[in-house]
PDB file of C-alpha atoms and ligand atoms in Angstrom:
ATOM      1  CA  MET A  13     -12.580 -46.218 191.841  1.00  0.00           C
ATOM      2  CA  LYS A  14     -10.483 -48.223 194.351  1.00  0.00           C
ATOM      3  CA  GLY A  15      -8.858 -51.643 193.634  1.00  0.00           C
ATOM      4  CA  THR A  16      -7.497 -52.942 190.442  1.00  0.00           C
ATOM      5  CA  VAL A  17     -10.810 -53.288 188.496  1.00  0.00           C
ATOM      6  CA  SER A  18     -11.759 -50.309 186.235  1.00  0.00           C
ATOM      7  CA  MET A  19     -15.394 -49.289 185.679  1.00  0.00           C
ATOM      8  CA  ALA A  20     -14.811 -50.061 181.971  1.00  0.00           C
ATOM      9  CA  GLN A  21     -13.864 -53.658 182.840  1.00  0.00           C
ATOM     10  CA  LEU A  22     -16.939 -53.886 185.049  1.00  0.00           C
ATOM     11  CA  ILE A  23     -19.173 -52.660 182.286  1.00  0.00           C
ATOM     12  CA  ALA A  24     -17.572 -55.177 179.858  1.00  0.00           C
ATOM     13  CA  ALA A  25     -18.401 -58.020 182.315  1.00  0.00           C
ATOM     14  CA  ALA A  26     -21.976 -56.794 182.748  1.00  0.00           C
ATOM     15  CA  ARG A  27     -22.457 -56.561 179.006  1.00  0.00           C
ATOM     16  CA  GLU A  28     -21.084 -60.078 178.575  1.00  0.00           C
ATOM     17  CA  VAL A  29     -23.336 -61.703 181.236  1.00  0.00           C
ATOM     18  CA  ARG A  30     -26.339 -59.841 179.892  1.00  0.00           C
ATOM     19  CA  ARG A  31     -26.127 -62.007 176.771  1.00  0.00           C
ATOM     20  CA  ARG A  32     -27.024 -64.955 178.948  1.00  0.00           C
ATOM     21  CA  ALA A  33     -29.974 -63.339 180.647  1.00  0.00           C
ATOM     22  CA  TYR A  34     -33.097 -65.594 180.708  1.00  0.00           C
ATOM     23  CA  ALA A  35     -35.937 -63.201 180.071  1.00  0.00           C
ATOM     24  CA  PRO A  36     -38.464 -64.945 177.719  1.00  0.00           C
ATOM     25  CA  TYR A  37     -41.365 -63.099 179.306  1.00  0.00           C
ATOM     26  CA  SER A  38     -40.371 -59.474 179.591  1.00  0.00           C
ATOM     27  CA  LYS A  39     -37.631 -59.646 176.893  1.00  0.00           C
ATOM     28  CA  TYR A  40     -35.842 -57.128 179.145  1.00  0.00           C
ATOM     29  CA  PHE A  41     -32.306 -58.444 179.417  1.00  0.00           C
ATOM     30  CA  VAL A  42     -30.158 -57.258 182.270  1.00  0.00           C
ATOM     31  CA  GLY A  43     -26.510 -57.804 183.183  1.00  0.00           C
ATOM     32  CA  ALA A  44     -24.902 -56.722 186.434  1.00  0.00           C
ATOM     33  CA  ALA A  45     -21.283 -56.909 187.576  1.00  0.00           C
ATOM     34  CA  ILE A  46     -19.828 -56.154 191.009  1.00  0.00           C
ATOM     35  CA  ALA A  47     -16.279 -55.458 191.826  1.00  0.00           C
ATOM     36  CA  THR A  48     -14.968 -56.328 195.265  1.00  0.00           C
ATOM     37  CA  LYS A  49     -12.214 -54.965 197.412  1.00  0.00           C
ATOM     38  CA  THR A  50      -9.998 -57.849 196.631  1.00  0.00           C
ATOM     39  CA  GLY A  51     -10.115 -56.959 192.927  1.00  0.00           C
ATOM     40  CA  ARG A  52     -12.535 -59.715 191.810  1.00  0.00           C
ATOM     41  CA  ILE A  53     -15.569 -59.384 189.552  1.00  0.00           C
ATOM     42  CA  PHE A  54     -18.915 -61.131 190.075  1.00  0.00           C
ATOM     43  CA  ALA A  55     -21.576 -61.071 187.421  1.00  0.00           C
ATOM     44  CA  GLY A  56     -25.206 -61.975 187.248  1.00  0.00           C
ATOM     45  CA  CYS A  57     -28.127 -61.784 184.855  1.00  0.00           C
ATOM     46  CA  ASN A  58     -31.842 -61.716 185.352  1.00  0.00           C
ATOM     47  CA  VAL A  59     -33.522 -65.167 185.526  1.00  0.00           C
ATOM     48  CA  GLU A  60     -37.202 -65.029 184.918  1.00  0.00           C
ATOM     49  CA  ASN A  61     -39.782 -67.686 185.802  1.00  0.00           C
ATOM     50  CA  ALA A  62     -43.302 -68.581 184.513  1.00  0.00           C
ATOM     51  CA  SER A  63     -44.391 -67.856 188.077  1.00  0.00           C
ATOM     52  CA  PHE A  64     -43.414 -64.194 187.614  1.00  0.00           C
ATOM     53  CA  GLY A  65     -42.822 -63.490 191.291  1.00  0.00           C
ATOM     54  CA  ALA A  66     -39.990 -66.067 191.286  1.00  0.00           C
ATOM     55  CA  THR A  67     -38.003 -63.966 188.900  1.00  0.00           C
ATOM     56  CA  ILE A  68     -34.555 -62.824 190.191  1.00  0.00           C
ATOM     57  CA  CYS A  69     -32.957 -59.636 189.064  1.00  0.00           C
ATOM     58  CA  ALA A  70     -29.376 -59.422 187.689  1.00  0.00           C
ATOM     59  CA  GLU A  71     -28.111 -57.380 190.607  1.00  0.00           C
ATOM     60  CA  ARG A  72     -29.245 -59.906 193.169  1.00  0.00           C
ATOM     61  CA  ASN A  73     -27.746 -62.792 191.168  1.00  0.00           C
ATOM     62  CA  ALA A  74     -24.410 -60.879 191.083  1.00  0.00           C
ATOM     63  CA  ILE A  75     -24.609 -60.425 194.821  1.00  0.00           C
ATOM     64  CA  GLY A  76     -25.340 -64.112 195.264  1.00  0.00           C
ATOM     65  CA  GLN A  77     -22.246 -65.020 193.254  1.00  0.00           C
ATOM     66  CA  MET A  78     -20.149 -62.724 195.444  1.00  0.00           C
ATOM     67  CA  VAL A  79     -21.383 -64.136 198.661  1.00  0.00           C
ATOM     68  CA  ALA A  80     -21.100 -67.722 197.522  1.00  0.00           C
ATOM     69  CA  ALA A  81     -17.423 -66.917 196.580  1.00  0.00           C
ATOM     70  CA  GLY A  82     -16.809 -65.907 200.176  1.00  0.00           C
ATOM     71  CA  GLU A  83     -16.705 -62.100 199.448  1.00  0.00           C
ATOM     72  CA  ARG A  84     -18.722 -59.470 201.142  1.00  0.00           C
ATOM     73  CA  GLN A  85     -17.168 -56.163 200.158  1.00  0.00           C
ATOM     74  CA  PRO A  86     -18.430 -54.697 196.935  1.00  0.00           C
ATOM     75  CA  ILE A  87     -16.840 -51.534 195.830  1.00  0.00           C
ATOM     76  CA  ALA A  88     -18.488 -50.709 192.502  1.00  0.00           C
ATOM     77  CA  CYS A  89     -21.276 -51.999 190.330  1.00  0.00           C
ATOM     78  CA  ALA A  90     -22.325 -51.804 186.680  1.00  0.00           C
ATOM     79  CA  VAL A  91     -25.778 -52.536 185.343  1.00  0.00           C
ATOM     80  CA  VAL A  92     -26.473 -52.953 181.593  1.00  0.00           C
ATOM     81  CA  THR A  93     -29.938 -52.917 180.092  1.00  0.00           C
ATOM     82  CA  ALA A  94     -31.378 -51.952 176.715  1.00  0.00           C
ATOM     83  CA  GLY A  95     -30.936 -48.266 175.634  1.00  0.00           C
ATOM     84  CA  PRO A  96     -31.249 -45.444 175.202  1.00  0.00           C
ATOM     85  CA  ARG A  97     -30.769 -44.429 178.868  1.00  0.00           C
ATOM     86  CA  GLY A  98     -30.214 -47.737 180.769  1.00  0.00           C
ATOM     87  CA  GLY A  99     -32.300 -48.915 183.639  1.00  0.00           C
ATOM     88  CA  SER A 100     -31.978 -48.080 187.354  1.00  0.00           C
ATOM     89  CA  PRO A 101     -31.909 -50.930 189.822  1.00  0.00           C
ATOM     90  CA  CYS A 102     -35.198 -51.805 191.371  1.00  0.00           C
ATOM     91  CA  GLY A 103     -35.928 -51.102 195.003  1.00  0.00           C
ATOM     92  CA  ILE A 104     -35.305 -54.647 196.176  1.00  0.00           C
ATOM     93  CA  CYS A 105     -31.923 -54.732 194.467  1.00  0.00           C
ATOM     94  CA  ARG A 106     -30.972 -51.383 195.969  1.00  0.00           C
ATOM     95  CA  GLN A 107     -31.661 -52.752 199.434  1.00  0.00           C
ATOM     96  CA  VAL A 108     -29.790 -55.989 198.698  1.00  0.00           C
ATOM     97  CA  LEU A 109     -26.790 -54.066 197.477  1.00  0.00           C
ATOM     98  CA  TRP A 110     -27.002 -51.768 200.544  1.00  0.00           C
ATOM     99  CA  GLU A 111     -26.775 -54.823 202.811  1.00  0.00           C
ATOM    100  CA  PHE A 112     -23.068 -55.043 201.863  1.00  0.00           C
ATOM    101  CA  ALA A 113     -22.153 -51.367 201.159  1.00  0.00           C
ATOM    102  CA  SER A 114     -23.934 -48.224 202.127  1.00  0.00           C
ATOM    103  CA  ASP A 115     -22.298 -46.444 199.189  1.00  0.00           C
ATOM    104  CA  MET A 116     -20.424 -47.320 195.953  1.00  0.00           C
ATOM    105  CA  PRO A 117     -20.262 -45.965 192.503  1.00  0.00           C
ATOM    106  CA  ILE A 118     -22.873 -47.509 190.103  1.00  0.00           C
ATOM    107  CA  ALA A 119     -22.715 -47.144 186.300  1.00  0.00           C
ATOM    108  CA  LEU A 120     -26.084 -47.466 184.531  1.00  0.00           C
ATOM    109  CA  VAL A 121     -25.481 -48.482 180.938  1.00  0.00           C
ATOM    110  CA  GLY A 122     -27.943 -48.574 178.147  1.00  0.00           C
ATOM    111  CA  GLU A 123     -27.071 -50.634 175.069  1.00  0.00           C
ATOM    112  CA  GLY A 124     -28.840 -49.316 172.003  1.00  0.00           C
ATOM    113  CA  PRO A 125     -28.666 -50.836 168.574  1.00  0.00           C
ATOM    114  CA  ARG A 126     -25.962 -48.355 167.597  1.00  0.00           C
ATOM    115  CA  ALA A 127     -24.842 -46.423 170.675  1.00  0.00           C
ATOM    116  CA  ILE A 128     -24.135 -47.102 174.300  1.00  0.00           C
ATOM    117  CA  SER A 129     -25.159 -44.652 177.052  1.00  0.00           C
ATOM    118  CA  ARG A 130     -23.660 -44.387 180.480  1.00  0.00           C
ATOM    119  CA  ARG A 131     -24.954 -42.597 183.555  1.00  0.00           C
ATOM    120  CA  ASP A 132     -22.807 -42.573 186.675  1.00  0.00           C
ATOM    121  CA  THR A 133     -24.547 -42.608 190.048  1.00  0.00           C
ATOM    122  CA  SER A 134     -24.047 -44.072 193.512  1.00  0.00           C
ATOM    123  CA  LEU A 135     -25.820 -46.376 195.862  1.00  0.00           C
ATOM    124  CA  LYS A 136     -26.156 -43.548 198.352  1.00  0.00           C
ATOM    125  CA  LYS A 137     -28.019 -41.516 195.737  1.00  0.00           C
ATOM    126  CA  LEU A 138     -30.240 -44.425 194.780  1.00  0.00           C
ATOM    127  CA  LEU A 139     -30.936 -45.437 198.367  1.00  0.00           C
ATOM    128  CA  PRO A 140     -30.037 -42.728 200.838  1.00  0.00           C
ATOM    129  CA  ASP A 141     -31.527 -44.425 203.904  1.00  0.00           C
ATOM    130  CA  GLY A 142     -31.636 -48.262 203.496  1.00  0.00           C
ATOM    131  CA  PHE A 143     -33.032 -50.577 206.143  1.00  0.00           C
ATOM    132  CA  ARG A 144     -30.554 -51.963 208.641  1.00  0.00           C
ATOM    133  CA  LEU A 145     -31.217 -54.588 211.300  1.00  0.00           C
ATOM    134  CA  LYS A 146     -28.871 -55.070 214.194  1.00  0.00           C
ATOM    135  CA  ARG A 147     -27.023 -58.269 213.662  1.00  0.00           C
ATOM    136  CA  GLY A 148     -27.521 -60.800 216.349  1.00  0.00           C
TER     137      GLY A 148
HETATM  138  N1  LIG B 206     -34.695 -56.510 186.386  1.00  0.00           N
HETATM  139  C1  LIG B 206     -33.512 -56.703 186.752  1.00  0.00           C
HETATM  140  O1  LIG B 206     -32.783 -57.660 186.431  1.00  0.00           O
HETATM  141  N2  LIG B 206     -32.951 -55.679 187.514  1.00  0.00           N
HETATM  142  C2  LIG B 206     -33.595 -54.543 187.905  1.00  0.00           C
HETATM  143  O2  LIG B 206     -33.062 -53.805 188.683  1.00  0.00           O
HETATM  144  C3  LIG B 206     -34.903 -54.296 187.392  1.00  0.00           C
HETATM  145  C4  LIG B 206     -35.609 -55.481 186.746  1.00  0.00           C
HETATM  146  C5  LIG B 206     -35.321 -57.659 185.618  1.00  0.00           C
HETATM  147  C6  LIG B 206     -36.417 -58.476 186.272  1.00  0.00           C
HETATM  148  C7  LIG B 206     -37.198 -58.961 185.116  1.00  0.00           C
HETATM  149  O3  LIG B 206     -36.635 -60.114 184.589  1.00  0.00           O
HETATM  150  C8  LIG B 206     -37.125 -57.845 184.027  1.00  0.00           C
HETATM  151  O4  LIG B 206     -35.981 -57.137 184.414  1.00  0.00           O
HETATM  152  C9  LIG B 206     -38.336 -56.980 183.940  1.00  0.00           C
HETATM  153  O5  LIG B 206     -38.746 -56.529 185.184  1.00  0.00           O
END
């Protein structure tokens, strides 16, 4: 992984922010952290809503934090959910990540009551042919 941020640090940030996830309906708590080319980390958790469709995933909130800070070049991502295998980003989040990087390493971490699992994948594997619109 390029830059100064290690995947271990990114996972730690995602685990930390996951504790603040607002998921009273699904009880499925998600934390995501994104490292950028400049060596910064942006974290986000899922925020649910009584109007279920208004729920925002952790990955998209992390991207929002990144963009609001003036950064647009993610180089790695960690997503932490409940164990035993960890969850894979939903289709919308894959597309939102893809807007800013067609490939980057992604660690999928599952936090069990005793053990932590980790699967390493990449955005290209999760979304090999994302939708791109010519910028005006
Ligand atoms: N969720 C995420 O935060 N990221 C994903 O990639 C999949 C789903 C959240 C949305 C909702 O709060 C809960 O998980 C159950 O779908």
